[in-house]
Structures are given as C-alpha cells and as structure tokens.
PDB file of C-alpha atoms and ligand atoms in Angstrom:
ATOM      1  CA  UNK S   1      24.019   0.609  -5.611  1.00  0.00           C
ATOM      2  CA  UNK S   2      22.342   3.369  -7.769  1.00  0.00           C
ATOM      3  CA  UNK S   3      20.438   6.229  -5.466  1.00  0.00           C
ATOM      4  CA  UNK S   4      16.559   5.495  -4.838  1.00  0.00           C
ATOM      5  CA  UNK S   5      14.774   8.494  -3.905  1.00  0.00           C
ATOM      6  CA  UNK S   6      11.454   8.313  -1.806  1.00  0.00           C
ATOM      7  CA  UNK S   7      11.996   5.693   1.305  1.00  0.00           C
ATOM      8  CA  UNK S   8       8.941   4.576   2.984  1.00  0.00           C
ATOM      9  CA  UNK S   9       8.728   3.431   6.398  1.00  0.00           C
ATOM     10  CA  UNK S  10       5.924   1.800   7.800  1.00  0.00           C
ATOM     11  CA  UNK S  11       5.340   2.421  11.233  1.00  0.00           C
ATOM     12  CA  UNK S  12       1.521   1.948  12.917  1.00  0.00           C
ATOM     13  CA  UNK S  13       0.053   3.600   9.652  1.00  0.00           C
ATOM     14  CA  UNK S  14      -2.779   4.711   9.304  1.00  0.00           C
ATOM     15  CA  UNK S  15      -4.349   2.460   6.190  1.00  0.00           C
ATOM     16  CA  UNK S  16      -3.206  -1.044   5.585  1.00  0.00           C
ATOM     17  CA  UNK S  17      -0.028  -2.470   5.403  1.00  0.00           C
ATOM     18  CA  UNK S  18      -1.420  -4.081   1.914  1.00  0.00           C
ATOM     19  CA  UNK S  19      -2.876  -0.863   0.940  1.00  0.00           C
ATOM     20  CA  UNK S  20       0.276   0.637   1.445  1.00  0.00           C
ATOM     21  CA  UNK S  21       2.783  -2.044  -0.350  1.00  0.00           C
ATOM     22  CA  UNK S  22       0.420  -2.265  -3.679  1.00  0.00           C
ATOM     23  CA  UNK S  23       0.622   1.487  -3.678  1.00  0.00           C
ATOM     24  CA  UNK S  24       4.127   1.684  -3.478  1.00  0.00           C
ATOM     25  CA  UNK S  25       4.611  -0.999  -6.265  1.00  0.00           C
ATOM     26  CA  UNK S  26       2.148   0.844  -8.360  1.00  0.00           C
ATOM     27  CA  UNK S  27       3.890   4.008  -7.765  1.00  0.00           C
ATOM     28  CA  UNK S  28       7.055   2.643  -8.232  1.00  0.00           C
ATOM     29  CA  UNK S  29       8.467   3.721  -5.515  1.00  0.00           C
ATOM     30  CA  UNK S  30      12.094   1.942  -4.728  1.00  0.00           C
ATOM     31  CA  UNK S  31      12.785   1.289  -1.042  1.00  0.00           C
ATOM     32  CA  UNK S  32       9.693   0.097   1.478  1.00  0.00           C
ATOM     33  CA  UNK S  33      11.217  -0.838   5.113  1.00  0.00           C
ATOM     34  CA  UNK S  34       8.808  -2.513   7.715  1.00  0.00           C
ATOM     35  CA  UNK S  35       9.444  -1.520  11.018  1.00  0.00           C
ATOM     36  CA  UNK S  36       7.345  -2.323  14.322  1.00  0.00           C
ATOM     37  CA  UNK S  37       8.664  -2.692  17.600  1.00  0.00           C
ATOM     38  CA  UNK S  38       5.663  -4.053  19.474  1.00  0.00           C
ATOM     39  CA  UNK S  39       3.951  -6.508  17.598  1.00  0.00           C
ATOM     40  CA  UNK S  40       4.496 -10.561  18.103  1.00  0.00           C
ATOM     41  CA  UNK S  41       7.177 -12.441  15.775  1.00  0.00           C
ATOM     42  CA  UNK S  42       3.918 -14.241  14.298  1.00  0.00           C
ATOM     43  CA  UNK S  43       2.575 -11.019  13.436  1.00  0.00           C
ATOM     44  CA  UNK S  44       5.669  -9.609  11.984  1.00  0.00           C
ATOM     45  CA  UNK S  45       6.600 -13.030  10.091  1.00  0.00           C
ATOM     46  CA  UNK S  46       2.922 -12.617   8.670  1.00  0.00           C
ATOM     47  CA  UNK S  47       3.158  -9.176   7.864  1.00  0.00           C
ATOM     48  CA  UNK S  48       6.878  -9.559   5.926  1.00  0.00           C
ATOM     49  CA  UNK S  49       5.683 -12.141   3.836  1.00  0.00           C
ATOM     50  CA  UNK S  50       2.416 -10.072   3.163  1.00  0.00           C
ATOM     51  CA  UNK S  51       4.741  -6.899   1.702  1.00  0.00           C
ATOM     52  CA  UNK S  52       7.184  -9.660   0.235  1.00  0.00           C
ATOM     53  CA  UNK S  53       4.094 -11.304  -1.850  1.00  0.00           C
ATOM     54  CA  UNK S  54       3.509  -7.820  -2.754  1.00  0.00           C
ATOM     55  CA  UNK S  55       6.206  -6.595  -3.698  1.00  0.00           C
ATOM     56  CA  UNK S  56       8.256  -9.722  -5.155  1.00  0.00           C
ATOM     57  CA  UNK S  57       9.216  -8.917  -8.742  1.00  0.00           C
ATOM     58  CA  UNK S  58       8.691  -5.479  -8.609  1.00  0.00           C
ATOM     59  CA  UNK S  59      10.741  -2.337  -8.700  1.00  0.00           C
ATOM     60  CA  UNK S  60      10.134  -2.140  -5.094  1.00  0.00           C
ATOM     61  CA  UNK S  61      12.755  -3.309  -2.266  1.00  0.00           C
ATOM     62  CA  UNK S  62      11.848  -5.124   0.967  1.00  0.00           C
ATOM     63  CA  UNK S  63      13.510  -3.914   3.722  1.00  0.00           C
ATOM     64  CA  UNK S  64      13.240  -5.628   6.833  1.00  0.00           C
ATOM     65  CA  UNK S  65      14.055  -3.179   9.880  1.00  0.00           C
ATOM     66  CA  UNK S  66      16.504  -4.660  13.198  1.00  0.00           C
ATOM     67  CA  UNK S  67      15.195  -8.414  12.664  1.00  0.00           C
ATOM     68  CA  UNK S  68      17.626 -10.566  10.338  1.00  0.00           C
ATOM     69  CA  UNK S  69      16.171 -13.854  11.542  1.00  0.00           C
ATOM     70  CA  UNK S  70      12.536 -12.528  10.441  1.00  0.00           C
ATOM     71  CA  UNK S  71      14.776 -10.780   6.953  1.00  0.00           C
ATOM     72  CA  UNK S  72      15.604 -14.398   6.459  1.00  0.00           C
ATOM     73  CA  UNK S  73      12.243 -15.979   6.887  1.00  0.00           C
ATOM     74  CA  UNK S  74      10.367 -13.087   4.717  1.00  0.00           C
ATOM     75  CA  UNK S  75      12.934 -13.272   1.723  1.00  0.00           C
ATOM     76  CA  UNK S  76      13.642  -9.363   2.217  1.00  0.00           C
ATOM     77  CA  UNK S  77      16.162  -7.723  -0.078  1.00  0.00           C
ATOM     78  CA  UNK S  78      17.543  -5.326   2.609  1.00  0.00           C
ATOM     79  CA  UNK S  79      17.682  -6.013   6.005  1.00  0.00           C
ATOM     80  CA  UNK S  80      18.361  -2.443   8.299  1.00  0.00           C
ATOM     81  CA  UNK S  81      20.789  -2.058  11.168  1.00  0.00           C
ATOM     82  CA  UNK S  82      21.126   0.698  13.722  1.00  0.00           C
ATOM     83  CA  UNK S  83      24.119   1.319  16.279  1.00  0.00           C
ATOM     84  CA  UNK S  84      22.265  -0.428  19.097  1.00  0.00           C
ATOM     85  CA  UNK S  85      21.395  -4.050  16.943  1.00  0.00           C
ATOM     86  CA  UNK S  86      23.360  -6.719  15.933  1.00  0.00           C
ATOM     87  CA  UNK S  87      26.602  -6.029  13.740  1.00  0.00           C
ATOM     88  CA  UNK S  88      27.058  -6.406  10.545  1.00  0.00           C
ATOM     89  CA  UNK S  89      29.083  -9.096  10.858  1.00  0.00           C
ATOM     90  CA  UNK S  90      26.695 -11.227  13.565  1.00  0.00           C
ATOM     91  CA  UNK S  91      23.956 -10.551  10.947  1.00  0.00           C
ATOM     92  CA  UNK S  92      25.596 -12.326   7.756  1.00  0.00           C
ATOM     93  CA  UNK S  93      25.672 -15.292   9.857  1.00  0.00           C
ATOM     94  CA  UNK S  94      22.064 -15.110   9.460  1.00  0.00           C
ATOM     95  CA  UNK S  95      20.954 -13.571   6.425  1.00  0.00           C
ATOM     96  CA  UNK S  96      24.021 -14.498   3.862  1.00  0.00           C
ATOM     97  CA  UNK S  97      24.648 -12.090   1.447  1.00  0.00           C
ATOM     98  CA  UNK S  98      21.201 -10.146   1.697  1.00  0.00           C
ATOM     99  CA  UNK S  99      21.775  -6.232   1.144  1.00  0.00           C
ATOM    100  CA  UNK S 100      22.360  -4.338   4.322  1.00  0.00           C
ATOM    101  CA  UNK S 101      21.617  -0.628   5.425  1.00  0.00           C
ATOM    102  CA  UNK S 102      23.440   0.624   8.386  1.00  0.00           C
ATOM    103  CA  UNK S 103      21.972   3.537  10.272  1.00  0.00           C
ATOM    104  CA  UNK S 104      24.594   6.872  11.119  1.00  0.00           C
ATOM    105  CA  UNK S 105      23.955   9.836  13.568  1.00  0.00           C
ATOM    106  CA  UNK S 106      27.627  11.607  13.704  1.00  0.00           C
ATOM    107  CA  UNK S 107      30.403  11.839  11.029  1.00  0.00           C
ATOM    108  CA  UNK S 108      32.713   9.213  12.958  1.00  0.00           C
ATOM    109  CA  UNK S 109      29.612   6.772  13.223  1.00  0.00           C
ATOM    110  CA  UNK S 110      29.630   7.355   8.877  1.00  0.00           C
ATOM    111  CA  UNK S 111      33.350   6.517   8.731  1.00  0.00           C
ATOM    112  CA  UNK S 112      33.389   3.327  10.790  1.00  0.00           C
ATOM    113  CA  UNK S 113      29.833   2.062   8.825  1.00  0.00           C
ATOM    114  CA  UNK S 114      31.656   2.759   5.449  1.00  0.00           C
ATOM    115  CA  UNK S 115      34.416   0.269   6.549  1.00  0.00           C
ATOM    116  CA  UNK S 116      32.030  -2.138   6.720  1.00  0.00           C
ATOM    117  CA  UNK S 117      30.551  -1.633   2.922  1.00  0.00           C
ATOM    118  CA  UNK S 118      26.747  -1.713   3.706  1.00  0.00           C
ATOM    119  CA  UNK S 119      24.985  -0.863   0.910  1.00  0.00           C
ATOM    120  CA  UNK S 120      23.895   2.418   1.963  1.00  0.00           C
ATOM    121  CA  UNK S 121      24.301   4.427   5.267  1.00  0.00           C
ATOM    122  CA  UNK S 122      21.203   6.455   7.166  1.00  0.00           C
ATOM    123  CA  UNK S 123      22.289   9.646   8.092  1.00  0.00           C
ATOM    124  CA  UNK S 124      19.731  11.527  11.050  1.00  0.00           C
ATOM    125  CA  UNK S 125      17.826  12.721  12.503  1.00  0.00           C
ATOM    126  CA  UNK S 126      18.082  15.422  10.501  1.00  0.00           C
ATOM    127  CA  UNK S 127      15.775  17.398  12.740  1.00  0.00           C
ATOM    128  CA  UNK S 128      13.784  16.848  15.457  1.00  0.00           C
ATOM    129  CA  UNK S 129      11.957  13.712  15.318  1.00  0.00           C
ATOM    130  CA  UNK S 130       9.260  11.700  18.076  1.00  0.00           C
ATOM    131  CA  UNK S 131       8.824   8.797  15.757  1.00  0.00           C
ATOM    132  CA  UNK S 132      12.025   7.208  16.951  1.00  0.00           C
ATOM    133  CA  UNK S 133      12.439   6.105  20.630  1.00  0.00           C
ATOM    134  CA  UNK S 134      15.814   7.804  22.288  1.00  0.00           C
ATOM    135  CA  UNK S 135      16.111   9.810  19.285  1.00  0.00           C
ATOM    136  CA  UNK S 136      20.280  11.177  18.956  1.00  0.00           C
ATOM    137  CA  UNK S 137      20.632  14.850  18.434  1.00  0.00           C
ATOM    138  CA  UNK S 138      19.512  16.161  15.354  1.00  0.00           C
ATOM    139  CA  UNK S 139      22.886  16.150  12.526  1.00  0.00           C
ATOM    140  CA  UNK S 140      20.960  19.425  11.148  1.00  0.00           C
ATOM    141  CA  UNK S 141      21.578  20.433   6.702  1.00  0.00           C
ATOM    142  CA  UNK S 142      25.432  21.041   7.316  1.00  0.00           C
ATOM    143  CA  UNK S 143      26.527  17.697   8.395  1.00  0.00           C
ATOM    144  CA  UNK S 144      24.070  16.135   5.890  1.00  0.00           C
ATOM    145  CA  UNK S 145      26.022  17.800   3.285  1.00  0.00           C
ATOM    146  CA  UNK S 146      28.978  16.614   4.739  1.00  0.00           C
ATOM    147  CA  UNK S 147      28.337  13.136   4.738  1.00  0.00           C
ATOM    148  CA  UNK S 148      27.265  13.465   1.042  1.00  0.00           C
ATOM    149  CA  UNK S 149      29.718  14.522  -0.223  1.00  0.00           C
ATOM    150  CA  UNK S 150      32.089  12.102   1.560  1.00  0.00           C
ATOM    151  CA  UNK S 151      30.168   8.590   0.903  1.00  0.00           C
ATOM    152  CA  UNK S 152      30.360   6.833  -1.942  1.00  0.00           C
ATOM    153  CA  UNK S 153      27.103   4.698  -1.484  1.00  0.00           C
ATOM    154  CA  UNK S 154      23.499   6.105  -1.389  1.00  0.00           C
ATOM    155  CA  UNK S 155      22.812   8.559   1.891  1.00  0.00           C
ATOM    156  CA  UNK S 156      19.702   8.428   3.263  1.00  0.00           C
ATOM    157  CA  UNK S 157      18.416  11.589   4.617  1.00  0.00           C
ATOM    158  CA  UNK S 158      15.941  10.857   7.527  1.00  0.00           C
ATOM    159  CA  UNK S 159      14.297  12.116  10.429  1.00  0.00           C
ATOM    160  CA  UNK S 160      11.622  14.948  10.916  1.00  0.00           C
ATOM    161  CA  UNK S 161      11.523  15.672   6.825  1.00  0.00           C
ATOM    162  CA  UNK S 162       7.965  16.632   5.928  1.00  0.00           C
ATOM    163  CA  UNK S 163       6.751  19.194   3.270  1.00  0.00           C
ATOM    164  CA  UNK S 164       7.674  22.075   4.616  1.00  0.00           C
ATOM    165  CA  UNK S 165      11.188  21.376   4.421  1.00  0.00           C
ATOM    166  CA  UNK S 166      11.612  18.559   1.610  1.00  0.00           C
ATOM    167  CA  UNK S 167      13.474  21.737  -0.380  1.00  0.00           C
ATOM    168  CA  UNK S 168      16.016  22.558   1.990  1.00  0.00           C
ATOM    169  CA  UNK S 169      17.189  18.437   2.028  1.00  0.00           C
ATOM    170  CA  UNK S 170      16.636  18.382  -1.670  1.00  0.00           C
ATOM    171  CA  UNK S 171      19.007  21.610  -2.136  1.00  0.00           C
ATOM    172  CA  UNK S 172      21.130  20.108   0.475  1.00  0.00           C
ATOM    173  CA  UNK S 173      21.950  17.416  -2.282  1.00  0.00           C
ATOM    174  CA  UNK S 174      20.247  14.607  -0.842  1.00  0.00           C
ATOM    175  CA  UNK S 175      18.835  12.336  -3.532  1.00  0.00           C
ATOM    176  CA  UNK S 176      17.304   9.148  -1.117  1.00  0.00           C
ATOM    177  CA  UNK S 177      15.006  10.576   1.726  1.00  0.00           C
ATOM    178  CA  UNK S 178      13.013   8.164   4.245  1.00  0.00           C
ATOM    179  CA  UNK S 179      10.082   9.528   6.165  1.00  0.00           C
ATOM    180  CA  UNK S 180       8.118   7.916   8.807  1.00  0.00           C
ATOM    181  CA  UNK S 181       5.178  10.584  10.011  1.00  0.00           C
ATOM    182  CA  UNK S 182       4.382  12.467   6.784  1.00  0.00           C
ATOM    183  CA  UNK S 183       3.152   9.073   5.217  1.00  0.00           C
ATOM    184  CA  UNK S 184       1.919   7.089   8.188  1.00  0.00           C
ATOM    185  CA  UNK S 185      -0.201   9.866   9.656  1.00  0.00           C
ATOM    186  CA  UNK S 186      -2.287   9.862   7.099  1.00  0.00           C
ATOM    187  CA  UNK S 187      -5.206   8.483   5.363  1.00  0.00           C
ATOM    188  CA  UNK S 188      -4.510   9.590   2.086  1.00  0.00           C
ATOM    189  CA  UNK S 189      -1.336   7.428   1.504  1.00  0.00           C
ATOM    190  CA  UNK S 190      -1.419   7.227  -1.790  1.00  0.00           C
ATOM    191  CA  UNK S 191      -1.748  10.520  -2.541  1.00  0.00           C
ATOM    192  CA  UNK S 192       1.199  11.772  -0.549  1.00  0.00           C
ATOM    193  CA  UNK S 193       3.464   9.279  -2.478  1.00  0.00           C
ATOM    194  CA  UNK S 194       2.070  11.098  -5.842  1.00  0.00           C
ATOM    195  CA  UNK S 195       2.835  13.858  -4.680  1.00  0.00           C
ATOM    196  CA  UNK S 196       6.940  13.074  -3.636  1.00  0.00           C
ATOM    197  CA  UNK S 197       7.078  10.622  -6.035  1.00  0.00           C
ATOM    198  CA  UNK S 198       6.787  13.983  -8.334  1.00  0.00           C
ATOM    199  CA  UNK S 199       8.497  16.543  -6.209  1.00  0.00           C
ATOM    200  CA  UNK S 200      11.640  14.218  -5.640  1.00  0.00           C
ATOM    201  CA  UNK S 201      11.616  13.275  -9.524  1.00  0.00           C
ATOM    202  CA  UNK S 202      11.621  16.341 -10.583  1.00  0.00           C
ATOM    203  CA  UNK S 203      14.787  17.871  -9.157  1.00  0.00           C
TER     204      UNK S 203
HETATM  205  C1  LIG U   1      16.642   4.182   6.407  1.00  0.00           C
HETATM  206  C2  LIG U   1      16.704   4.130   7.895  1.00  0.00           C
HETATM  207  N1  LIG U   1      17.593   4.924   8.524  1.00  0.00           N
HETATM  208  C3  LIG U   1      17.667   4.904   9.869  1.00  0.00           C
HETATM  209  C4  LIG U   1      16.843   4.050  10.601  1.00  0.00           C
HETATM  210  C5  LIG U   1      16.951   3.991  12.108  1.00  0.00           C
HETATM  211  O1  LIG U   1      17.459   2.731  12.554  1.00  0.00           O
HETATM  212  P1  LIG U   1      17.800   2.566  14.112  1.00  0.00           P
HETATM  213  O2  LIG U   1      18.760   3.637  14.484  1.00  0.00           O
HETATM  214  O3  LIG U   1      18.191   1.174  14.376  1.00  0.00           O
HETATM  215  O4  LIG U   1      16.420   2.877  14.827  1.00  0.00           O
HETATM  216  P2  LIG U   1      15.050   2.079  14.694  1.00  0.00           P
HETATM  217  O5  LIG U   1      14.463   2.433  13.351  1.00  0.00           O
HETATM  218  O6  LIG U   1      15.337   0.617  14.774  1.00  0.00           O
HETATM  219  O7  LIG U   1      14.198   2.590  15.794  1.00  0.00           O
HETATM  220  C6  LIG U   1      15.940   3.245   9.907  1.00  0.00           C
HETATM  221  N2  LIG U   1      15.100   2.396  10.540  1.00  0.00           N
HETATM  222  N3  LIG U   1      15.890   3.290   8.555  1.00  0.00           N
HETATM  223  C1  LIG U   2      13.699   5.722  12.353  1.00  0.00           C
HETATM  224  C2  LIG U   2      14.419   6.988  12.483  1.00  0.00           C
HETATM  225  N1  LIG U   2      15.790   7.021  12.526  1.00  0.00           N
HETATM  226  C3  LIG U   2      16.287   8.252  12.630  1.00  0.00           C
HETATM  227  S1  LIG U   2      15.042   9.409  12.701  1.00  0.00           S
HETATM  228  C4  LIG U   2      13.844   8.215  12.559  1.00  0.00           C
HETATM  229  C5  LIG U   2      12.388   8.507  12.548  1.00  0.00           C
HETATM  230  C6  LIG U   2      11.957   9.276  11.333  1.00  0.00           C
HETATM  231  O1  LIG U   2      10.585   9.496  11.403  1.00  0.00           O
HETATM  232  P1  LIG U   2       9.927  10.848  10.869  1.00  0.00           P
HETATM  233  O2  LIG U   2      10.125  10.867   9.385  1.00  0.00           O
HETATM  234  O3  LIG U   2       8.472  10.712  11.206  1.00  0.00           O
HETATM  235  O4  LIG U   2      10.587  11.979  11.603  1.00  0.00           O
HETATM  236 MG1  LIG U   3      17.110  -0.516  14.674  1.00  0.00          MG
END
C-alpha cells in the first residue's frame, strides 16, 4: 500500500459527519476513519453507511474504527484494530479480506503487528493526547523515526499532532499523519483540511 498523507478521524466533531465526508472527498483527502465509542449500533450502522454513500468511488478510504461486524455491514475499505480489540485473525472471520490497520505504542508492539501484514501500523501517541481513553505513554520523535525506518508498510504518525508541531513529525519523516482534535474541534473543517492538505503536499 502506497503512503496517504492527511488521516482524518472523526470523533464528536464539531460540524456534520456529512459535512465532513463530502469535504474530504472534495479535498481528496485519502484515509477518513469513523470512530465513536458511545453511540448505539443503529446509530453507528446509520452513520457508516452515510460516509460509505459518500465516499464510495472516490479517492477517499472508509475506515471503520474497533467494529468489524459494523466494517462488514457499512462496506468499509479498512477496518482499524488496537491492542485491546479483537485480533487480526478473529476479525477476518468477519470481514474477509477487507484492509486492516493495526494500532502500535512500543517498538516490540511494531514487530509482532508486522508479522501479521496489516496494511499499515499506527504508531502513538506521539505526544500527549486526551482524545484517547487510557492513553499509553507518549513514543515521542525518536521512536517515530525508528519505526519508520524499520516498516515496510505506511506508518501512521498519531496522537497530540496539531500545527504547532506538524514540522517536527514532517522532518521526522513521517509521510501519513492522523489527527483527532485539530479537525474535530473546530467549525471551520474544511478549511483546516486546505490548509494540511497543502502543508503535507508540499514537503
Ligand atoms: C490510525 C489510528 N491509529 C491508532 C488508533 C488507535 O486505536 P486504538 O488503540 O484501538 O484506540 P481507539 O481509537 O479505539 O480508542 C486509531 N483509532 N487510528
Ligand atoms: C486514537 C488515538 N490513538 C493514539 S493517540 C489517539 C488520539 C489522537 O487524537 P489527537 O489527534 O486529538 O491527539
Ligand atoms: Mg480500538
């Protein structure tokens, strides 16, 4: 899988999930992941196949966060796996040979996920995050540089990434980079993907 740059996340945003998938289509931006922990299957079921209508045929990726059976249902292209959800393994059982990201906080964590080929690896928090409940320690630039230069599928960079420090990840080599805050928090979504849609595109 080729690198993707800017990864959205949406996480209680701030203007509509619609808003936010058309804007990401028309932006073109590559990798869109829904993740909410507290609403109701229905709503999440309704809400997939919302971004999936969206974004279907598009150059931007469905990812389904945690929930394989609601991956299935919603016809995502990715579905996204952290250390405490199902396996890998438990999860093709359910969504065949959808594309799967795995989640990493520590170098080991990296090597055991690259035995299992996802098709790319989260690497974070790279600093200090809230947006994440039980966040691990944050993996700081070193290890992120680390990790890039040892995997041989995209790297996500993610976790506390915001303006201020978008250079330092960007020097660090990092070419995909998820944020939750910067683009939830925020009424003027589409803007802000303008605006890293730009700055990641131009390095
Ligand atoms: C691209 C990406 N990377 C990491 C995560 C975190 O997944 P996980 O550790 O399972 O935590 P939750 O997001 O489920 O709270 C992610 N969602 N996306
Ligand atoms: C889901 C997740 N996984 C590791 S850090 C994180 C939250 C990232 O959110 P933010 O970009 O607002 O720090
Ligand atoms: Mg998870």
């Amino acid at each position: 899988m080729e690198d993707f740059g800017l990864y959205i996340i949406i996480t209680n945003p701030q203007s509509s999930y619609r808003s936010i998938a058309e804007s990401c289509v028309e932006r073109g931006v590559k990798m869109l992941q829904l993740r909410e922990k507290s609403l109701s299957d229905k709503e999440l079921i309704r809400l997939g196949k919302e971004i999936r209508d969206i974004t279907r045929g598009s150059e931007t990726s469905f990812v389904m966060n945690d929930r394989a059976d609601i991956a299935a249902i919603c016809e995502a292209d990715f579905l996204h796996l952290g250390q405490d959800d199902m396996s890998m393994e438990e999860a093709r059982k359910i969504v065949g040979d959808m594309k799967i990201g795995l989640s990493t906080h520590s170098i080991q964590q990296v090597k055991e996920a690259l035995v299992q080929k996802p098709d790319y690896i989260g690497f974070g928090p790279v600093y200090p995050t809230n947006a994440k409940a039980r966040p691990d320690q944050p993996v700081g630039i070193e290890q992120l540089k680390q990790v890039l230069n040892m995997a041989t599928i995209p790297v996500v960079a993610i976790g506390g990434i915001f303006p201020e420090n978008i250079q330092t990840i960007l020097s660090a080599g990092a070419k995909n980079i998820a944020m939750v805050r910067h683009f939830m928090q925020t009424d003027q979504f589409d803007e802000r993907v303008l605006e890293f849609t730009n700055l990641i595109n131009k390095k």
